[in-house]
PDB file of C-alpha atoms in Angstrom:
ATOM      1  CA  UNK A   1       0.000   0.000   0.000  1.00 31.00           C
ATOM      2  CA  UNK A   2       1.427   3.519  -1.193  1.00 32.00           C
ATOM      3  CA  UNK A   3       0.210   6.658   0.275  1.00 35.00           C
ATOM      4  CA  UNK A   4       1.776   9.823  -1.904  1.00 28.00           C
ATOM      5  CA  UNK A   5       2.344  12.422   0.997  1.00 32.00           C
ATOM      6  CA  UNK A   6       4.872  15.406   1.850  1.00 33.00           C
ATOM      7  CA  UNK A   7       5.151  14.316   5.340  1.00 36.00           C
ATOM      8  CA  UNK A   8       5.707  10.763   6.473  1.00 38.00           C
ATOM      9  CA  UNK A   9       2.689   9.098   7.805  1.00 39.00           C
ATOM     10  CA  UNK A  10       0.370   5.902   8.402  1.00 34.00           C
ATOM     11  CA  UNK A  11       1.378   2.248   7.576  1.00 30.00           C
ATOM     12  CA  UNK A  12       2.818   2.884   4.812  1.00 30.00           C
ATOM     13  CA  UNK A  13       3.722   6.485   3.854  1.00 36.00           C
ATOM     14  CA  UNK A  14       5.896   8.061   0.569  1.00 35.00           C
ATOM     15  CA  UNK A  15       7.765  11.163   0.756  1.00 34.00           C
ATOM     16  CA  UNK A  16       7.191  12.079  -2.852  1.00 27.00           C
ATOM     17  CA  UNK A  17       9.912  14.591  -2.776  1.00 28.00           C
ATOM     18  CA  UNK A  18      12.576  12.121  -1.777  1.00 27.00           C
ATOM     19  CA  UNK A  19      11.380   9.516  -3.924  1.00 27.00           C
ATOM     20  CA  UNK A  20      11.396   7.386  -0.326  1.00 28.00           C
ATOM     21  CA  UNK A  21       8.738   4.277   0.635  1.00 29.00           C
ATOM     22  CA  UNK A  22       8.488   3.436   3.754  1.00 31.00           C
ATOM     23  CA  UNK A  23       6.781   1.032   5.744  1.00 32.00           C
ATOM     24  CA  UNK A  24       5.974   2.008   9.458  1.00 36.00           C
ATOM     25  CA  UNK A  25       6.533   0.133  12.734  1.00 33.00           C
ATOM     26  CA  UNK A  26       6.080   0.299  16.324  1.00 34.00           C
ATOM     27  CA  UNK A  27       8.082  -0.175  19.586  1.00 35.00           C
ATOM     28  CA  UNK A  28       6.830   0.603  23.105  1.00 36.00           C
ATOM     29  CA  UNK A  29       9.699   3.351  23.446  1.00 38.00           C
ATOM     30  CA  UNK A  30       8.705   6.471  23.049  1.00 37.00           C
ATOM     31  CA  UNK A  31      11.839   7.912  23.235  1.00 37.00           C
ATOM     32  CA  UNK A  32      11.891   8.663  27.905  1.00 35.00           C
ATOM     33  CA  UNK A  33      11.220   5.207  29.039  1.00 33.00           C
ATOM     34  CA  UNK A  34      10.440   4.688  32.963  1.00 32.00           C
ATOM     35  CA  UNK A  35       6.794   5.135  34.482  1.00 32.00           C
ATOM     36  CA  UNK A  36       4.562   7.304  32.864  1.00 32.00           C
ATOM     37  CA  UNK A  37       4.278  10.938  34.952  1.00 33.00           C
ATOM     38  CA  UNK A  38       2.828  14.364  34.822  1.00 29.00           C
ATOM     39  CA  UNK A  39       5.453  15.475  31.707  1.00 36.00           C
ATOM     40  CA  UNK A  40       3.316  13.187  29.543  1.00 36.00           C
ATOM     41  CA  UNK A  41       0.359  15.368  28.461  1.00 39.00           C
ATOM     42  CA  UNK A  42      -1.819  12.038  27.925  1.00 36.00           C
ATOM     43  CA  UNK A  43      -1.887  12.880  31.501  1.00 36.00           C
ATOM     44  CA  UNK A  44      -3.977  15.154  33.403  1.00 33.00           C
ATOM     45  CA  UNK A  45      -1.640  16.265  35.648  1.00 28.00           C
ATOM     46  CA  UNK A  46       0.659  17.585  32.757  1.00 35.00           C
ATOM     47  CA  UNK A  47       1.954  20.725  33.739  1.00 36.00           C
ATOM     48  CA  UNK A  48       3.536  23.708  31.996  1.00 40.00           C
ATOM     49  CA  UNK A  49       6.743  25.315  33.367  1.00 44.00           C
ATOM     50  CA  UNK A  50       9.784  27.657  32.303  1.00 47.00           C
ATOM     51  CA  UNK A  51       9.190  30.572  29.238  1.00 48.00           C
ATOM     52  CA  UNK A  52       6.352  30.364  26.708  1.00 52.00           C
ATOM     53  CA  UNK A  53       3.408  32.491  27.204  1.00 55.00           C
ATOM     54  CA  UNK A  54       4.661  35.890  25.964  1.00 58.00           C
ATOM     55  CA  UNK A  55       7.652  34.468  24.195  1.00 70.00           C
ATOM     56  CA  UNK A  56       9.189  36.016  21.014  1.00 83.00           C
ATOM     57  CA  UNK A  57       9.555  33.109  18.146  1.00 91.00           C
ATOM     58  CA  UNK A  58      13.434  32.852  16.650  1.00 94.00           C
ATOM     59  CA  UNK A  59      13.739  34.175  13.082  1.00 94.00           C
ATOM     60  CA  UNK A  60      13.334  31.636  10.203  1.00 94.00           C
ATOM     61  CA  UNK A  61      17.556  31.438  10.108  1.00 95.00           C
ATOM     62  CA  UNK A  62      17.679  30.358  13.616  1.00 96.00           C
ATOM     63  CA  UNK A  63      14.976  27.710  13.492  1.00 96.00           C
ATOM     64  CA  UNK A  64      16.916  26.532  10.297  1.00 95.00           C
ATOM     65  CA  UNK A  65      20.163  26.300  12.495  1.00 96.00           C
ATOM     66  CA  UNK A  66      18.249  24.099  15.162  1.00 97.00           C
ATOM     67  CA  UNK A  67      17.011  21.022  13.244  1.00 97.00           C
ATOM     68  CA  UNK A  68      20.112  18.313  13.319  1.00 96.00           C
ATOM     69  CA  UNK A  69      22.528  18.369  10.918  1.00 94.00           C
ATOM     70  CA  UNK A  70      24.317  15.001   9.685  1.00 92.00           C
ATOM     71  CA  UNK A  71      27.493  16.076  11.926  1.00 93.00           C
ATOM     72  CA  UNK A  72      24.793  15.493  14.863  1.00 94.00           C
ATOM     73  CA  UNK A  73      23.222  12.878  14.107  1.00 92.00           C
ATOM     74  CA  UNK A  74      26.108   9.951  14.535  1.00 89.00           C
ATOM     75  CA  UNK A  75      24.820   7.209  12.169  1.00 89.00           C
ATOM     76  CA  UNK A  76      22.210   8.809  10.593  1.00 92.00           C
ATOM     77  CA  UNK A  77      21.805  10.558   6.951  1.00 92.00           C
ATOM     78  CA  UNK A  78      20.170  13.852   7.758  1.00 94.00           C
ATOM     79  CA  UNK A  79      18.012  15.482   4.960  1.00 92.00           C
ATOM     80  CA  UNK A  80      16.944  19.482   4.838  1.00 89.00           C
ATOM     81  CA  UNK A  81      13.416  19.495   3.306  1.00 86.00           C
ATOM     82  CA  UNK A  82      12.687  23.028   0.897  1.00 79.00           C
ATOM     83  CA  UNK A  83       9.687  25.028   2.295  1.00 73.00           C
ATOM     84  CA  UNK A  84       8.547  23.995  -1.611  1.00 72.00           C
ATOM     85  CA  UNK A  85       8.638  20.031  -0.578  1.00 73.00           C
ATOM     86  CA  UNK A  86       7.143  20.144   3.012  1.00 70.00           C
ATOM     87  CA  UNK A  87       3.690  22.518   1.754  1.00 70.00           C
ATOM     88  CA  UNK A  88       3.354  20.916  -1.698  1.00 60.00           C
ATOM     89  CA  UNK A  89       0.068  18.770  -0.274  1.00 68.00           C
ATOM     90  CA  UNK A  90      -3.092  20.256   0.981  1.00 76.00           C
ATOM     91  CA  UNK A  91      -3.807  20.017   5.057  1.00 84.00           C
ATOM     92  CA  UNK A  92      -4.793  17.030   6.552  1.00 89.00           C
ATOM     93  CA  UNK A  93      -8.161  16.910   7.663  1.00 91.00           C
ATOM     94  CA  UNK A  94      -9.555  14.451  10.125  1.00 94.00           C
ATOM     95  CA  UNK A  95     -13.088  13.194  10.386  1.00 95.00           C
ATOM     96  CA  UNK A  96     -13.369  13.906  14.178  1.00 96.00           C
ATOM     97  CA  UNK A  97     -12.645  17.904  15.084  1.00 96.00           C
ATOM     98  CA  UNK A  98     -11.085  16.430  18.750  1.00 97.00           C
ATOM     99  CA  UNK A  99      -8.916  14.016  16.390  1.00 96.00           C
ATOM    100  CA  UNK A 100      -7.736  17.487  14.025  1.00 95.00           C
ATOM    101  CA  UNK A 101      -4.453  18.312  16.596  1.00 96.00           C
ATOM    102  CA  UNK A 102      -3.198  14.433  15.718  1.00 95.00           C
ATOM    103  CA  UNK A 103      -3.797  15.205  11.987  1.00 92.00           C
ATOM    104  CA  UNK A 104      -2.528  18.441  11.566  1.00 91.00           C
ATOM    105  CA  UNK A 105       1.023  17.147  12.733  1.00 88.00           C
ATOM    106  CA  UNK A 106       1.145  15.607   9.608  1.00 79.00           C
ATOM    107  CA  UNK A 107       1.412  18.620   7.556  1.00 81.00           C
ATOM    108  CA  UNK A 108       1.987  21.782   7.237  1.00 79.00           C
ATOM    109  CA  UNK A 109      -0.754  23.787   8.656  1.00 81.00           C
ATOM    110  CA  UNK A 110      -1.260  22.917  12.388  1.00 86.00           C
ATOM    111  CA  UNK A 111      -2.969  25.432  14.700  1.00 86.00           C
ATOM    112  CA  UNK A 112      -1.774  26.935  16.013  1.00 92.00           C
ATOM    113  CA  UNK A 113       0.558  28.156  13.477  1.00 92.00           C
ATOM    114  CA  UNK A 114       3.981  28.548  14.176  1.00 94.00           C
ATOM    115  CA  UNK A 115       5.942  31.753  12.906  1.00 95.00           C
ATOM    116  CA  UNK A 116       8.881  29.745  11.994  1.00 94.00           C
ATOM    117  CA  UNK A 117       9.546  26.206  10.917  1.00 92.00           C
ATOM    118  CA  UNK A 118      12.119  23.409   9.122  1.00 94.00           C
ATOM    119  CA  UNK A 119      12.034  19.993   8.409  1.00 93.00           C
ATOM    120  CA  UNK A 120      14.304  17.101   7.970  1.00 94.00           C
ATOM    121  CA  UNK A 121      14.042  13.875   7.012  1.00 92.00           C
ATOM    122  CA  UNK A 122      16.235  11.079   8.310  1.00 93.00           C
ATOM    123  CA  UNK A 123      17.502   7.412   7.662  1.00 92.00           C
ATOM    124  CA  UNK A 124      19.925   4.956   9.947  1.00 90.00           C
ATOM    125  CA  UNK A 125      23.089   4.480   8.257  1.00 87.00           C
ATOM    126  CA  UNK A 126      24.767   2.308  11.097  1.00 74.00           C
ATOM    127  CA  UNK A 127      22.771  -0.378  13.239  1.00 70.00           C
ATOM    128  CA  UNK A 128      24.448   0.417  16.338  1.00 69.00           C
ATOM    129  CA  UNK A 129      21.867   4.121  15.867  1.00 67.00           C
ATOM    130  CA  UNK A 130      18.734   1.762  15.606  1.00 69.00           C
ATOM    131  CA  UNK A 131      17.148  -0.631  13.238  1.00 72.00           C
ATOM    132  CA  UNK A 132      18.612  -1.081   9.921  1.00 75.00           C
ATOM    133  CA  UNK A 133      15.434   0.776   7.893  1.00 81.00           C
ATOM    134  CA  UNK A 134      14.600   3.210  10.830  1.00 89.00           C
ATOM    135  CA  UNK A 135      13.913   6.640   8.938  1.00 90.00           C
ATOM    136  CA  UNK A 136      11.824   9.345  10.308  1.00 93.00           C
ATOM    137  CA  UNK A 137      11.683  13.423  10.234  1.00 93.00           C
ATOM    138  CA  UNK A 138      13.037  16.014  12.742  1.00 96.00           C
ATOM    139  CA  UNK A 139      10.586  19.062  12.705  1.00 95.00           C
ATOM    140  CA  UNK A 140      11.518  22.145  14.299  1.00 96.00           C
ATOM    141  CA  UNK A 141       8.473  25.488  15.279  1.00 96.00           C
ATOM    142  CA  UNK A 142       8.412  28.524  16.933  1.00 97.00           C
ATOM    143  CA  UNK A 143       5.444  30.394  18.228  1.00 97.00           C
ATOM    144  CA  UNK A 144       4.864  33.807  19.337  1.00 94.00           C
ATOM    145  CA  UNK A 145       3.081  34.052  22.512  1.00 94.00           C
ATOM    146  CA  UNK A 146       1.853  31.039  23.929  1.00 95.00           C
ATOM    147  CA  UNK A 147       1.658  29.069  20.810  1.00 96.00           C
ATOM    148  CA  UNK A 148       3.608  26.285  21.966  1.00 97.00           C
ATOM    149  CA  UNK A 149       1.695  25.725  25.075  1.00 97.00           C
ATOM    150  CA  UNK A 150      -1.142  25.808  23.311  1.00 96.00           C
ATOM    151  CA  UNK A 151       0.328  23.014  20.473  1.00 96.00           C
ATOM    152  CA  UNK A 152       1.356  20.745  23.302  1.00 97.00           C
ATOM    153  CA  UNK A 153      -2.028  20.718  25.102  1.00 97.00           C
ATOM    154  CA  UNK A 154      -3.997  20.256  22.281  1.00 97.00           C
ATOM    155  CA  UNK A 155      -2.034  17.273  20.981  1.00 97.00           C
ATOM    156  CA  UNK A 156      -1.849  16.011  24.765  1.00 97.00           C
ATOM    157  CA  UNK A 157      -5.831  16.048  24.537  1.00 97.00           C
ATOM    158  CA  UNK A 158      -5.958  14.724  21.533  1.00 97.00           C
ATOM    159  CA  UNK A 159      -3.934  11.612  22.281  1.00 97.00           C
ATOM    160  CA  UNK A 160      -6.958  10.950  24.982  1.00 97.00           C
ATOM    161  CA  UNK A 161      -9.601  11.741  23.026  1.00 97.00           C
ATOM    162  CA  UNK A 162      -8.886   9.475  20.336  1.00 97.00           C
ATOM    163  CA  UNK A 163      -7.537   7.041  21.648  1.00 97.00           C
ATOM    164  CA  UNK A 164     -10.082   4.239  19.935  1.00 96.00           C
ATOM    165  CA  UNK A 165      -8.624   5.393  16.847  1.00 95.00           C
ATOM    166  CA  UNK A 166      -9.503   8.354  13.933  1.00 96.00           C
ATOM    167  CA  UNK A 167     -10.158   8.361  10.164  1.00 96.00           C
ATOM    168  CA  UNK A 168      -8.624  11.396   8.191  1.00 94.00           C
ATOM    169  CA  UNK A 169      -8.154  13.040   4.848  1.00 91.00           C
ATOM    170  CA  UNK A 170      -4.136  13.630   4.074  1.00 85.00           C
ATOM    171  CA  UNK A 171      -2.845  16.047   2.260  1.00 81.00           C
ATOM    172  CA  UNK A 172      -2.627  14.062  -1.008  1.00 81.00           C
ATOM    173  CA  UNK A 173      -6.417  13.524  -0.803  1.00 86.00           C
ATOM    174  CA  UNK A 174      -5.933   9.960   0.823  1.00 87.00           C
ATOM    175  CA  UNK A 175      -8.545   8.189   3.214  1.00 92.00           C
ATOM    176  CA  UNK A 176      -6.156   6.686   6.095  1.00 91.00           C
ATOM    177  CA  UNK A 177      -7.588   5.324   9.020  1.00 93.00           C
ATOM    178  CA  UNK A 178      -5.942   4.926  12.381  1.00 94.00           C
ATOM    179  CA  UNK A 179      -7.631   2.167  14.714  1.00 94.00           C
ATOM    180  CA  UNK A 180      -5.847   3.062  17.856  1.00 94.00           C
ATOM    181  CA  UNK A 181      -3.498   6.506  19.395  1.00 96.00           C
ATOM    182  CA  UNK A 182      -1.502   5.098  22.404  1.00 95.00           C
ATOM    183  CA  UNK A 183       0.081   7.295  25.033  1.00 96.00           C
ATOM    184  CA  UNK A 184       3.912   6.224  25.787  1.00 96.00           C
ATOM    185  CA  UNK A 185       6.085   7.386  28.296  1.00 95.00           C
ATOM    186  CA  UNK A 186       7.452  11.163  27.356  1.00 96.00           C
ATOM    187  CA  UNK A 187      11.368  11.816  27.861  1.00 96.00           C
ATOM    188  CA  UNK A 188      12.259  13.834  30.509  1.00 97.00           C
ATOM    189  CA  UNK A 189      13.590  16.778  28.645  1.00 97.00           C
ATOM    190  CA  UNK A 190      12.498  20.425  27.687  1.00 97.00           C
ATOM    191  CA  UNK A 191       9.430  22.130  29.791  1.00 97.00           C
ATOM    192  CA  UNK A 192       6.836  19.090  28.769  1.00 97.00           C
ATOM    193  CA  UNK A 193       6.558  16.159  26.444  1.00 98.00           C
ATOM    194  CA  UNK A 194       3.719  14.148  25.144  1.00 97.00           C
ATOM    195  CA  UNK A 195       4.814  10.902  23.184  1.00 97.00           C
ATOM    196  CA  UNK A 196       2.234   8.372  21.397  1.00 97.00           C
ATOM    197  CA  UNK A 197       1.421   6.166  18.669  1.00 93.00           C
ATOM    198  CA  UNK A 198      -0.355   5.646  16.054  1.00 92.00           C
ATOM    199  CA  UNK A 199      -1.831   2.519  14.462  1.00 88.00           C
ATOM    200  CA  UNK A 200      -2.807   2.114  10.716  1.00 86.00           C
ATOM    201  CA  UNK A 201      -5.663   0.329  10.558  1.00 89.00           C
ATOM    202  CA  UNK A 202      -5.456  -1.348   7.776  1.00 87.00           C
ATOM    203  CA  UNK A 203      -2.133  -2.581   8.255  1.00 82.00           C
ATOM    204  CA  UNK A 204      -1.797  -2.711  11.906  1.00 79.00           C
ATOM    205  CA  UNK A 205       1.521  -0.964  11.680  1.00 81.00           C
ATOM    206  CA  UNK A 206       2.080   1.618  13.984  1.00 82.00           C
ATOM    207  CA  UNK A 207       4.257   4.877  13.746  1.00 89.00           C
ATOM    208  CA  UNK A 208       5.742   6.650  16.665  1.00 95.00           C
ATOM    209  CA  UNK A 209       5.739  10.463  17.544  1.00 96.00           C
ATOM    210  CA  UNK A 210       7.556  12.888  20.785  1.00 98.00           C
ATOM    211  CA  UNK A 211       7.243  15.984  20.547  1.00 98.00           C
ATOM    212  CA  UNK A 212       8.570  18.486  23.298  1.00 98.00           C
ATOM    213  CA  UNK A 213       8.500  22.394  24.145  1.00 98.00           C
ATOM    214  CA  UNK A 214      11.089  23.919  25.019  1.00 97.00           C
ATOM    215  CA  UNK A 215       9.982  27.659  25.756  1.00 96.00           C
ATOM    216  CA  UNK A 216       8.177  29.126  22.435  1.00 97.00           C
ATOM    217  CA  UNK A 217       9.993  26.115  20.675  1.00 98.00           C
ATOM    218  CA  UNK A 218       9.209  22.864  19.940  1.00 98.00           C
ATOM    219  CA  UNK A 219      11.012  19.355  18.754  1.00 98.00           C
ATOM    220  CA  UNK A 220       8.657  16.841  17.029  1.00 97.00           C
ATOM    221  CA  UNK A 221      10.544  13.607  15.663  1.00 96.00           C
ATOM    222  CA  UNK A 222       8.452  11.116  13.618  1.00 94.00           C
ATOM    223  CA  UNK A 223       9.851   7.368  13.527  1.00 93.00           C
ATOM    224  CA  UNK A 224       8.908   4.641  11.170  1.00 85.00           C
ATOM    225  CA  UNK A 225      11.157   1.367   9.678  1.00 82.00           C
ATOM    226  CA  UNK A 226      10.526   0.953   6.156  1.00 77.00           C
ATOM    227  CA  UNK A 227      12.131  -2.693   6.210  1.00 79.00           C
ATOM    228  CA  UNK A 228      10.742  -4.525   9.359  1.00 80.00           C
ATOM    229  CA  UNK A 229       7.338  -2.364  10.758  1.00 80.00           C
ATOM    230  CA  UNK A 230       8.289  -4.326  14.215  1.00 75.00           C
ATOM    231  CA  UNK A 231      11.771  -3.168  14.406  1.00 78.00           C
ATOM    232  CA  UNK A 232      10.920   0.529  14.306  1.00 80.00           C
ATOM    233  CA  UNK A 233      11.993   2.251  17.187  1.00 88.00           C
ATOM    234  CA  UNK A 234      12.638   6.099  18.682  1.00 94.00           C
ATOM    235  CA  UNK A 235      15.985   6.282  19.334  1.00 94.00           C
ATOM    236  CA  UNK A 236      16.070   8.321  22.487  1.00 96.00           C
ATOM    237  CA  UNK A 237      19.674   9.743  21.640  1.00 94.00           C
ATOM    238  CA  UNK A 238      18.284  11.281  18.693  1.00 96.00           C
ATOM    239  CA  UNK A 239      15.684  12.737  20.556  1.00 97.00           C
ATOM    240  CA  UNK A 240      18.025  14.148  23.340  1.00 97.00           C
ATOM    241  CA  UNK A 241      20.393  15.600  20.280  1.00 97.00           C
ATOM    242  CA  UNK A 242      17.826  17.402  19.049  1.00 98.00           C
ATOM    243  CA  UNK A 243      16.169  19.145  21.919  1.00 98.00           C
ATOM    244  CA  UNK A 244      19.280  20.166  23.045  1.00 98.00           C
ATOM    245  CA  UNK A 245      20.053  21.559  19.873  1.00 98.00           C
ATOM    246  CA  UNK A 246      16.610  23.447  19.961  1.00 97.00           C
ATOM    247  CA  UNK A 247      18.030  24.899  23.535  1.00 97.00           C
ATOM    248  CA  UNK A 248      21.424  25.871  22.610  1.00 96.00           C
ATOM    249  CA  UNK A 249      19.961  28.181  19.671  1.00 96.00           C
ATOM    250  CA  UNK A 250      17.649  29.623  21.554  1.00 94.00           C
ATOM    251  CA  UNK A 251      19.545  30.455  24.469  1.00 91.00           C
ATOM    252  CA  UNK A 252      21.941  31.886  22.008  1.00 88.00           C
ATOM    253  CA  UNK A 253      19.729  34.243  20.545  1.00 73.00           C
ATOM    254  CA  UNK A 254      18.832  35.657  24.168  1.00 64.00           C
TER     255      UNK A 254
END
């Protein structure tokens, strides 16, 4: 099964400007490990701490600097995407408004919208990084105001809301259906975290998504295996690399 889509998503997902197949898996790790707690916003208790609500975004350039480059990513083949390849495809719609956070990750017009965003894709090169066939995306935003708090609950909500499952509409105009959204444990890192996947339901192959905040900025890193569905996994290094990178820039720009 093909699906022709800027971002990479569902069971089986193409990223028509990379000429890339790839067929999604699952793993329980959702890139923090340990018992779930109030960082993971499938949680309740999620709370929202350090700068964010009346934060300045970083300039187009310095979100551009954040996202990983292949000297950061040890084992990995790092891929900018052009603003051109990531907004070719429509918006994804889904079926269910509650369901429309989980759907608008997938492309390129979530809500609420950030000033400044880049996208990579990426692919293990060396097993000891993951699965042979792990690939994924690194997606860096920044909001003005409280933006980012606002992104994080509203995907935190939506994990719980749809967690039986959600049909949508993606951006290539494709019916995808997702029988289940399961909350996994969020890393420890940036301000909060919400971590989950996804299962096509067709396929029954699942796709894995973290996404933190750090201040007005936040990480999202999409992980899929387009060899072995089972084997994917989200390597928490990767995940740690690029949060920090997110930091550094922004505490560098003041």
């Amino acid at each position: 099964m093909k699906r022709t889509v800027v971002r990479l998503v569902g069971a089986v997902v193409a990223v028509a400007a990379l000429g890339m197949t790839t067929a999604c898996g699952g793993s329980d790790d959702g890139g923090g490990g340990g018992e779930r707690n109030a960082r993971t916003l499938g949680d309740d208790r999620a709370t929202t701490k350090g700068p964010g609500s009346g934060a300045k975004a970083l300039g187009t350039a310095r979100v551009a600097s954040a996202v990983l480059e292949p000297a950061d990513a040890k084992g990995y083949a790092v891929t900018r995407m052009s603003k051109e390849e990531f907004t070719s495809a429509k918006a994804p719609k889904a079926k269910r408004s509650e369901c429309q956070p989980l759907a608008a990750l997938l492309g390129s017009s979530p809500d609420p919208a950030p000033a400044a965003w880049a996208v990579s894709t990426f692919a293990v090169q060396d097993s000891k990084a993951g699965a042979m066939g792990g690939m994924g995306m690194l997606e860096v935003s920044s909001y003005e105001g409280d933006g980012a708090e606002r992104t994080l609950a509203n995907l935190g909500k939506a994990v719980r809301d749809c967690a039986d499952g959600f049909d949508m509409t993606t951006g290539a105009g494709t019916k995808q259906t997702f029988g289940a959204v399961e909350p996994l444990d969020a890393p420890k890192l940036g301000d909060e975290a919400v971590a989950y996947r996804a299962v096509d339901k067709a396929s029954g192959a699942p796709s894995l998504y973290t996404v933190v905040r750090s201040g007005a900025n936040v990480s999202m890193i999409f992980a899929a295996n387009m060899m072995d569905p089972a084997k994917a996994t989200m390597d928490p290094n990767l995940v740690k690399a690029q949060v920090a990178k997110v930091e550094k820039t922004a505490k560098a720009t003041g």
